[in-house]
PDB file of C-alpha atoms in Angstrom:
ATOM      1  CA  MET A  17     284.905  94.762 132.391  1.00  0.00           C
ATOM      2  CA  THR A  18     285.222  91.681 134.607  1.00  0.00           C
ATOM      3  CA  VAL A  19     282.702  88.990 135.464  1.00  0.00           C
ATOM      4  CA  ILE A  20     283.822  87.020 138.503  1.00  0.00           C
ATOM      5  CA  GLY A  21     282.110  83.655 138.801  1.00  0.00           C
ATOM      6  CA  ILE A  22     282.127  81.899 142.161  1.00  0.00           C
ATOM      7  CA  VAL A  23     281.935  78.110 142.450  1.00  0.00           C
ATOM      8  CA  GLY A  24     282.115  75.908 145.526  1.00  0.00           C
ATOM      9  CA  LEU A  25     280.281  73.300 147.532  1.00  0.00           C
ATOM     10  CA  PRO A  26     277.526  74.313 149.982  1.00  0.00           C
ATOM     11  CA  GLY A  27     278.898  76.219 152.970  1.00  0.00           C
ATOM     12  CA  SER A  28     282.267  76.940 151.367  1.00  0.00           C
ATOM     13  CA  GLY A  29     281.799  80.713 151.453  1.00  0.00           C
ATOM     14  CA  LYS A  30     280.228  81.649 148.116  1.00  0.00           C
ATOM     15  CA  SER A  31     277.567  83.822 149.730  1.00  0.00           C
ATOM     16  CA  GLU A  32     280.133  85.492 151.963  1.00  0.00           C
ATOM     17  CA  ALA A  33     282.209  86.366 148.878  1.00  0.00           C
ATOM     18  CA  ALA A  34     279.030  87.847 147.377  1.00  0.00           C
ATOM     19  CA  ASN A  35     278.439  89.857 150.566  1.00  0.00           C
ATOM     20  CA  VAL A  36     281.929  91.339 150.310  1.00  0.00           C
ATOM     21  CA  ALA A  37     281.308  92.287 146.686  1.00  0.00           C
ATOM     22  CA  ALA A  38     278.001  93.937 147.587  1.00  0.00           C
ATOM     23  CA  GLU A  39     279.697  95.902 150.388  1.00  0.00           C
ATOM     24  CA  MET A  40     282.156  97.149 147.743  1.00  0.00           C
ATOM     25  CA  ASP A  41     279.224  98.230 145.535  1.00  0.00           C
ATOM     26  CA  VAL A  42     279.927  95.447 143.041  1.00  0.00           C
ATOM     27  CA  PRO A  43     276.640  94.063 141.725  1.00  0.00           C
ATOM     28  CA  VAL A  44     275.955  90.421 142.566  1.00  0.00           C
ATOM     29  CA  VAL A  45     273.871  88.092 140.435  1.00  0.00           C
ATOM     30  CA  THR A  46     272.931  85.065 142.534  1.00  0.00           C
ATOM     31  CA  MET A  47     272.066  82.027 140.476  1.00  0.00           C
ATOM     32  CA  GLY A  48     270.261  80.517 143.461  1.00  0.00           C
ATOM     33  CA  ASP A  49     267.836  83.457 143.294  1.00  0.00           C
ATOM     34  CA  VAL A  50     266.750  82.198 139.871  1.00  0.00           C
ATOM     35  CA  ILE A  51     265.893  78.863 141.473  1.00  0.00           C
ATOM     36  CA  ARG A  52     264.218  80.411 144.532  1.00  0.00           C
ATOM     37  CA  GLU A  53     262.036  82.547 142.235  1.00  0.00           C
ATOM     38  CA  GLU A  54     261.098  79.479 140.205  1.00  0.00           C
ATOM     39  CA  CYS A  55     260.184  77.677 143.452  1.00  0.00           C
ATOM     40  CA  ARG A  56     257.822  80.515 144.330  1.00  0.00           C
ATOM     41  CA  ASP A  57     256.396  80.563 140.789  1.00  0.00           C
ATOM     42  CA  ARG A  58     255.631  76.842 141.166  1.00  0.00           C
ATOM     43  CA  GLY A  59     254.085  77.347 144.609  1.00  0.00           C
ATOM     44  CA  LEU A  60     256.920  75.477 146.334  1.00  0.00           C
ATOM     45  CA  ASP A  61     258.996  76.327 149.401  1.00  0.00           C
ATOM     46  CA  PRO A  62     262.579  77.288 148.437  1.00  0.00           C
ATOM     47  CA  ALA A  63     263.868  76.016 151.797  1.00  0.00           C
ATOM     48  CA  THR A  64     262.749  72.445 151.081  1.00  0.00           C
ATOM     49  CA  ASP A  65     262.332  72.275 147.290  1.00  0.00           C
ATOM     50  CA  HIS A  66     265.400  74.181 146.035  1.00  0.00           C
ATOM     51  CA  GLY A  67     267.242  71.057 144.867  1.00  0.00           C
ATOM     52  CA  THR A  68     264.183  69.518 143.250  1.00  0.00           C
ATOM     53  CA  VAL A  69     263.436  72.691 141.288  1.00  0.00           C
ATOM     54  CA  ALA A  70     267.087  73.182 140.293  1.00  0.00           C
ATOM     55  CA  LYS A  71     267.108  69.677 138.869  1.00  0.00           C
ATOM     56  CA  ALA A  72     263.733  70.194 137.151  1.00  0.00           C
ATOM     57  CA  LEU A  73     264.867  73.446 135.488  1.00  0.00           C
ATOM     58  CA  ARG A  74     267.916  71.689 134.066  1.00  0.00           C
ATOM     59  CA  GLU A  75     265.877  68.701 132.906  1.00  0.00           C
ATOM     60  CA  GLU A  76     263.200  70.897 131.321  1.00  0.00           C
ATOM     61  CA  ASN A  77     265.472  73.515 129.716  1.00  0.00           C
ATOM     62  CA  GLY A  78     268.909  71.922 129.452  1.00  0.00           C
ATOM     63  CA  PRO A  79     271.961  71.890 131.715  1.00  0.00           C
ATOM     64  CA  ALA A  80     272.755  75.577 131.106  1.00  0.00           C
ATOM     65  CA  ALA A  81     269.201  76.747 131.930  1.00  0.00           C
ATOM     66  CA  ILE A  82     270.049  78.641 135.112  1.00  0.00           C
ATOM     67  CA  ALA A  83     273.124  80.283 133.584  1.00  0.00           C
ATOM     68  CA  GLU A  84     271.059  81.303 130.571  1.00  0.00           C
ATOM     69  CA  ARG A  85     268.418  82.893 132.835  1.00  0.00           C
ATOM     70  CA  SER A  86     271.224  84.727 134.660  1.00  0.00           C
ATOM     71  CA  LEU A  87     272.912  86.162 131.540  1.00  0.00           C
ATOM     72  CA  PRO A  88     270.450  89.044 130.966  1.00  0.00           C
ATOM     73  CA  MET A  89     270.809  90.094 134.615  1.00  0.00           C
ATOM     74  CA  ILE A  90     274.615  90.096 134.346  1.00  0.00           C
ATOM     75  CA  GLU A  91     274.570  91.989 131.051  1.00  0.00           C
ATOM     76  CA  ALA A  92     272.217  94.603 132.514  1.00  0.00           C
ATOM     77  CA  GLU A  93     274.593  95.171 135.444  1.00  0.00           C
ATOM     78  CA  LEU A  94     277.581  95.485 133.088  1.00  0.00           C
ATOM     79  CA  GLU A  95     275.904  98.416 131.360  1.00  0.00           C
ATOM     80  CA  SER A  96     276.736 100.611 134.354  1.00  0.00           C
ATOM     81  CA  ASN A  97     279.417  98.651 136.249  1.00  0.00           C
ATOM     82  CA  ASP A  98     282.935  97.457 135.466  1.00  0.00           C
ATOM     83  CA  THR A  99     282.702  94.325 137.596  1.00  0.00           C
ATOM     84  CA  VAL A 100     279.878  91.882 138.364  1.00  0.00           C
ATOM     85  CA  LEU A 101     280.111  88.895 140.685  1.00  0.00           C
ATOM     86  CA  VAL A 102     278.104  85.778 139.840  1.00  0.00           C
ATOM     87  CA  ASP A 103     277.362  83.678 142.900  1.00  0.00           C
ATOM     88  CA  GLY A 104     276.578  79.993 142.708  1.00  0.00           C
ATOM     89  CA  ILE A 105     277.876  78.429 139.501  1.00  0.00           C
ATOM     90  CA  ARG A 106     277.081  74.719 139.654  1.00  0.00           C
ATOM     91  CA  SER A 107     278.450  73.053 136.528  1.00  0.00           C
ATOM     92  CA  ASP A 108     281.003  72.990 133.773  1.00  0.00           C
ATOM     93  CA  VAL A 109     278.194  73.696 131.294  1.00  0.00           C
ATOM     94  CA  GLU A 110     277.388  76.908 133.172  1.00  0.00           C
ATOM     95  CA  VAL A 111     281.087  77.870 133.156  1.00  0.00           C
ATOM     96  CA  GLU A 112     281.144  77.302 129.406  1.00  0.00           C
ATOM     97  CA  ALA A 113     278.036  79.494 128.969  1.00  0.00           C
ATOM     98  CA  PHE A 114     279.715  82.347 130.850  1.00  0.00           C
ATOM     99  CA  GLU A 115     283.028  81.872 129.030  1.00  0.00           C
ATOM    100  CA  SER A 116     281.146  81.987 125.733  1.00  0.00           C
ATOM    101  CA  ALA A 117     279.283  85.142 126.735  1.00  0.00           C
ATOM    102  CA  PHE A 118     282.175  87.034 128.367  1.00  0.00           C
ATOM    103  CA  GLY A 119     285.379  85.515 126.961  1.00  0.00           C
ATOM    104  CA  ASP A 120     288.611  86.561 128.656  1.00  0.00           C
ATOM    105  CA  THR A 121     286.748  88.948 130.940  1.00  0.00           C
ATOM    106  CA  PHE A 122     285.281  85.964 132.827  1.00  0.00           C
ATOM    107  CA  LEU A 123     287.240  84.852 135.895  1.00  0.00           C
ATOM    108  CA  LEU A 124     286.189  81.639 137.658  1.00  0.00           C
ATOM    109  CA  VAL A 125     287.065  81.467 141.360  1.00  0.00           C
ATOM    110  CA  GLU A 126     286.625  78.326 143.441  1.00  0.00           C
ATOM    111  CA  VAL A 127     285.964  78.795 147.152  1.00  0.00           C
ATOM    112  CA  ASP A 128     287.037  75.686 149.057  1.00  0.00           C
ATOM    113  CA  ALA A 129     286.574  74.514 152.645  1.00  0.00           C
ATOM    114  CA  PRO A 130     286.583  71.073 154.310  1.00  0.00           C
ATOM    115  CA  PHE A 131     283.336  69.171 154.896  1.00  0.00           C
ATOM    116  CA  GLU A 132     283.120  69.584 158.691  1.00  0.00           C
ATOM    117  CA  LEU A 133     283.750  73.324 158.523  1.00  0.00           C
ATOM    118  CA  ARG A 134     281.100  73.674 155.820  1.00  0.00           C
ATOM    119  CA  ALA A 135     278.620  71.643 157.903  1.00  0.00           C
ATOM    120  CA  ASP A 136     279.218  73.904 160.914  1.00  0.00           C
ATOM    121  CA  ARG A 137     278.718  77.026 158.805  1.00  0.00           C
ATOM    122  CA  LEU A 138     275.459  75.742 157.353  1.00  0.00           C
ATOM    123  CA  ASP A 139     274.157  74.944 160.837  1.00  0.00           C
ATOM    124  CA  LEU A 140     274.981  78.486 161.963  1.00  0.00           C
ATOM    125  CA  ARG A 141     273.444  80.041 158.853  1.00  0.00           C
ATOM    126  CA  GLY A 142     270.075  78.492 159.607  1.00  0.00           C
ATOM    127  CA  ARG A 143     268.714  79.261 156.139  1.00  0.00           C
ATOM    128  CA  ASP A 144     268.344  75.670 155.035  1.00  0.00           C
ATOM    129  CA  THR A 145     265.942  73.061 156.353  1.00  0.00           C
ATOM    130  CA  SER A 146     267.850  70.228 158.013  1.00  0.00           C
ATOM    131  CA  ALA A 147     267.543  66.617 156.876  1.00  0.00           C
ATOM    132  CA  GLU A 148     265.731  65.860 160.132  1.00  0.00           C
ATOM    133  CA  ASP A 149     263.099  68.483 159.231  1.00  0.00           C
ATOM    134  CA  GLY A 150     262.559  67.312 155.646  1.00  0.00           C
ATOM    135  CA  GLY A 151     265.484  69.048 153.920  1.00  0.00           C
ATOM    136  CA  GLU A 152     268.650  67.550 152.464  1.00  0.00           C
ATOM    137  CA  SER A 153     271.713  66.391 154.362  1.00  0.00           C
ATOM    138  CA  LEU A 154     274.996  68.043 153.431  1.00  0.00           C
ATOM    139  CA  GLU A 155     276.158  64.736 151.989  1.00  0.00           C
ATOM    140  CA  ASP A 156     273.090  64.649 149.745  1.00  0.00           C
ATOM    141  CA  ARG A 157     273.520  68.308 148.770  1.00  0.00           C
ATOM    142  CA  ASP A 158     277.164  67.704 147.870  1.00  0.00           C
ATOM    143  CA  ALA A 159     276.195  64.655 145.799  1.00  0.00           C
ATOM    144  CA  ARG A 160     273.463  66.626 144.002  1.00  0.00           C
ATOM    145  CA  GLU A 161     275.790  69.548 143.275  1.00  0.00           C
ATOM    146  CA  LEU A 162     278.560  67.239 142.071  1.00  0.00           C
ATOM    147  CA  GLY A 163     275.972  65.459 139.916  1.00  0.00           C
ATOM    148  CA  PHE A 164     275.273  68.748 138.125  1.00  0.00           C
ATOM    149  CA  GLY A 165     278.960  68.916 137.156  1.00  0.00           C
ATOM    150  CA  MET A 166     280.261  71.081 139.985  1.00  0.00           C
ATOM    151  CA  GLY A 167     283.419  68.984 140.348  1.00  0.00           C
ATOM    152  CA  GLU A 168     284.237  69.676 136.714  1.00  0.00           C
ATOM    153  CA  ALA A 169     283.416  73.367 137.203  1.00  0.00           C
ATOM    154  CA  MET A 170     285.724  73.571 140.219  1.00  0.00           C
ATOM    155  CA  ASP A 171     288.465  71.924 138.150  1.00  0.00           C
ATOM    156  CA  MET A 172     288.042  74.716 135.581  1.00  0.00           C
ATOM    157  CA  ALA A 173     288.664  77.479 138.157  1.00  0.00           C
ATOM    158  CA  ASP A 174     291.250  80.105 137.316  1.00  0.00           C
ATOM    159  CA  LEU A 175     292.121  80.276 141.013  1.00  0.00           C
ATOM    160  CA  THR A 176     291.097  78.736 144.329  1.00  0.00           C
ATOM    161  CA  ILE A 177     290.578  80.575 147.593  1.00  0.00           C
ATOM    162  CA  GLU A 178     290.949  78.301 150.621  1.00  0.00           C
ATOM    163  CA  ASN A 179     288.355  79.471 153.162  1.00  0.00           C
ATOM    164  CA  THR A 180     289.670  77.817 156.307  1.00  0.00           C
ATOM    165  CA  GLU A 181     290.806  80.792 158.368  1.00  0.00           C
ATOM    166  CA  THR A 182     288.774  83.529 160.025  1.00  0.00           C
ATOM    167  CA  LEU A 183     285.886  85.288 158.358  1.00  0.00           C
ATOM    168  CA  ALA A 184     287.903  88.520 158.408  1.00  0.00           C
ATOM    169  CA  ALA A 185     290.816  86.833 156.607  1.00  0.00           C
ATOM    170  CA  PHE A 186     288.496  85.456 153.935  1.00  0.00           C
ATOM    171  CA  GLN A 187     286.842  88.851 153.488  1.00  0.00           C
ATOM    172  CA  ARG A 188     290.274  90.516 153.069  1.00  0.00           C
ATOM    173  CA  THR A 189     291.197  87.980 150.386  1.00  0.00           C
ATOM    174  CA  VAL A 190     287.968  88.578 148.466  1.00  0.00           C
ATOM    175  CA  ARG A 191     288.390  92.368 148.741  1.00  0.00           C
ATOM    176  CA  THR A 192     291.918  92.069 147.359  1.00  0.00           C
ATOM    177  CA  LEU A 193     290.692  89.916 144.481  1.00  0.00           C
ATOM    178  CA  ILE A 194     287.944  92.374 143.553  1.00  0.00           C
ATOM    179  CA  ARG A 195     290.024  95.525 144.036  1.00  0.00           C
ATOM    180  CA  ASP A 196     293.409  94.390 142.667  1.00  0.00           C
ATOM    181  CA  GLY A 197     292.702  91.298 140.558  1.00  0.00           C
ATOM    182  CA  PRO A 198     293.827  87.680 140.833  1.00  0.00           C
ATOM    183  CA  GLU A 199     297.492  88.552 140.344  1.00  0.00           C
ATOM    184  CA  ALA A 200     297.438  90.315 143.749  1.00  0.00           C
ATOM    185  CA  LEU A 201     296.685  87.055 145.576  1.00  0.00           C
ATOM    186  CA  ASP A 202     299.444  84.769 146.792  1.00  0.00           C
ATOM    187  CA  GLN A 203     298.578  81.512 145.034  1.00  0.00           C
TER     188      GLN A 203
END
């Protein structure tokens, strides 16, 4: 059994790593889905209120609230799968929750990319509302994520994948990680 947690700033490639896992029939638990569902439950638009609701959930239920809501989903997937990928870890507290739940079977992977490349990717993705249209700027998103403890979480990573090359190269690296384990990567 392996639980692979993915951490990284917006636009670094977390969702692309999750897409690769899904293509390999590895279940993906997306922590952002917990927040998007809560947005809908509160009658809010996930495209504009994601950050506000993420912050509110943590304030209302503690800093590990989103990880704690994700644990039952991960455990359910582990009943019939050897590997589960968790997309979107945001803090050291969340890392600690997963380490406590899964011990040595938890592998934390940081996906890293420079700011300008991440900004370009987010523009192409088109999922998020721009700052000009009432959403958050990438600078503000980075600050919010780092405020949750993401910098500390990234520092806790067992390995870092630099996502600065082609999409195909990144996908190959993620496939190798999932198929052969971290020891198969040139680090």
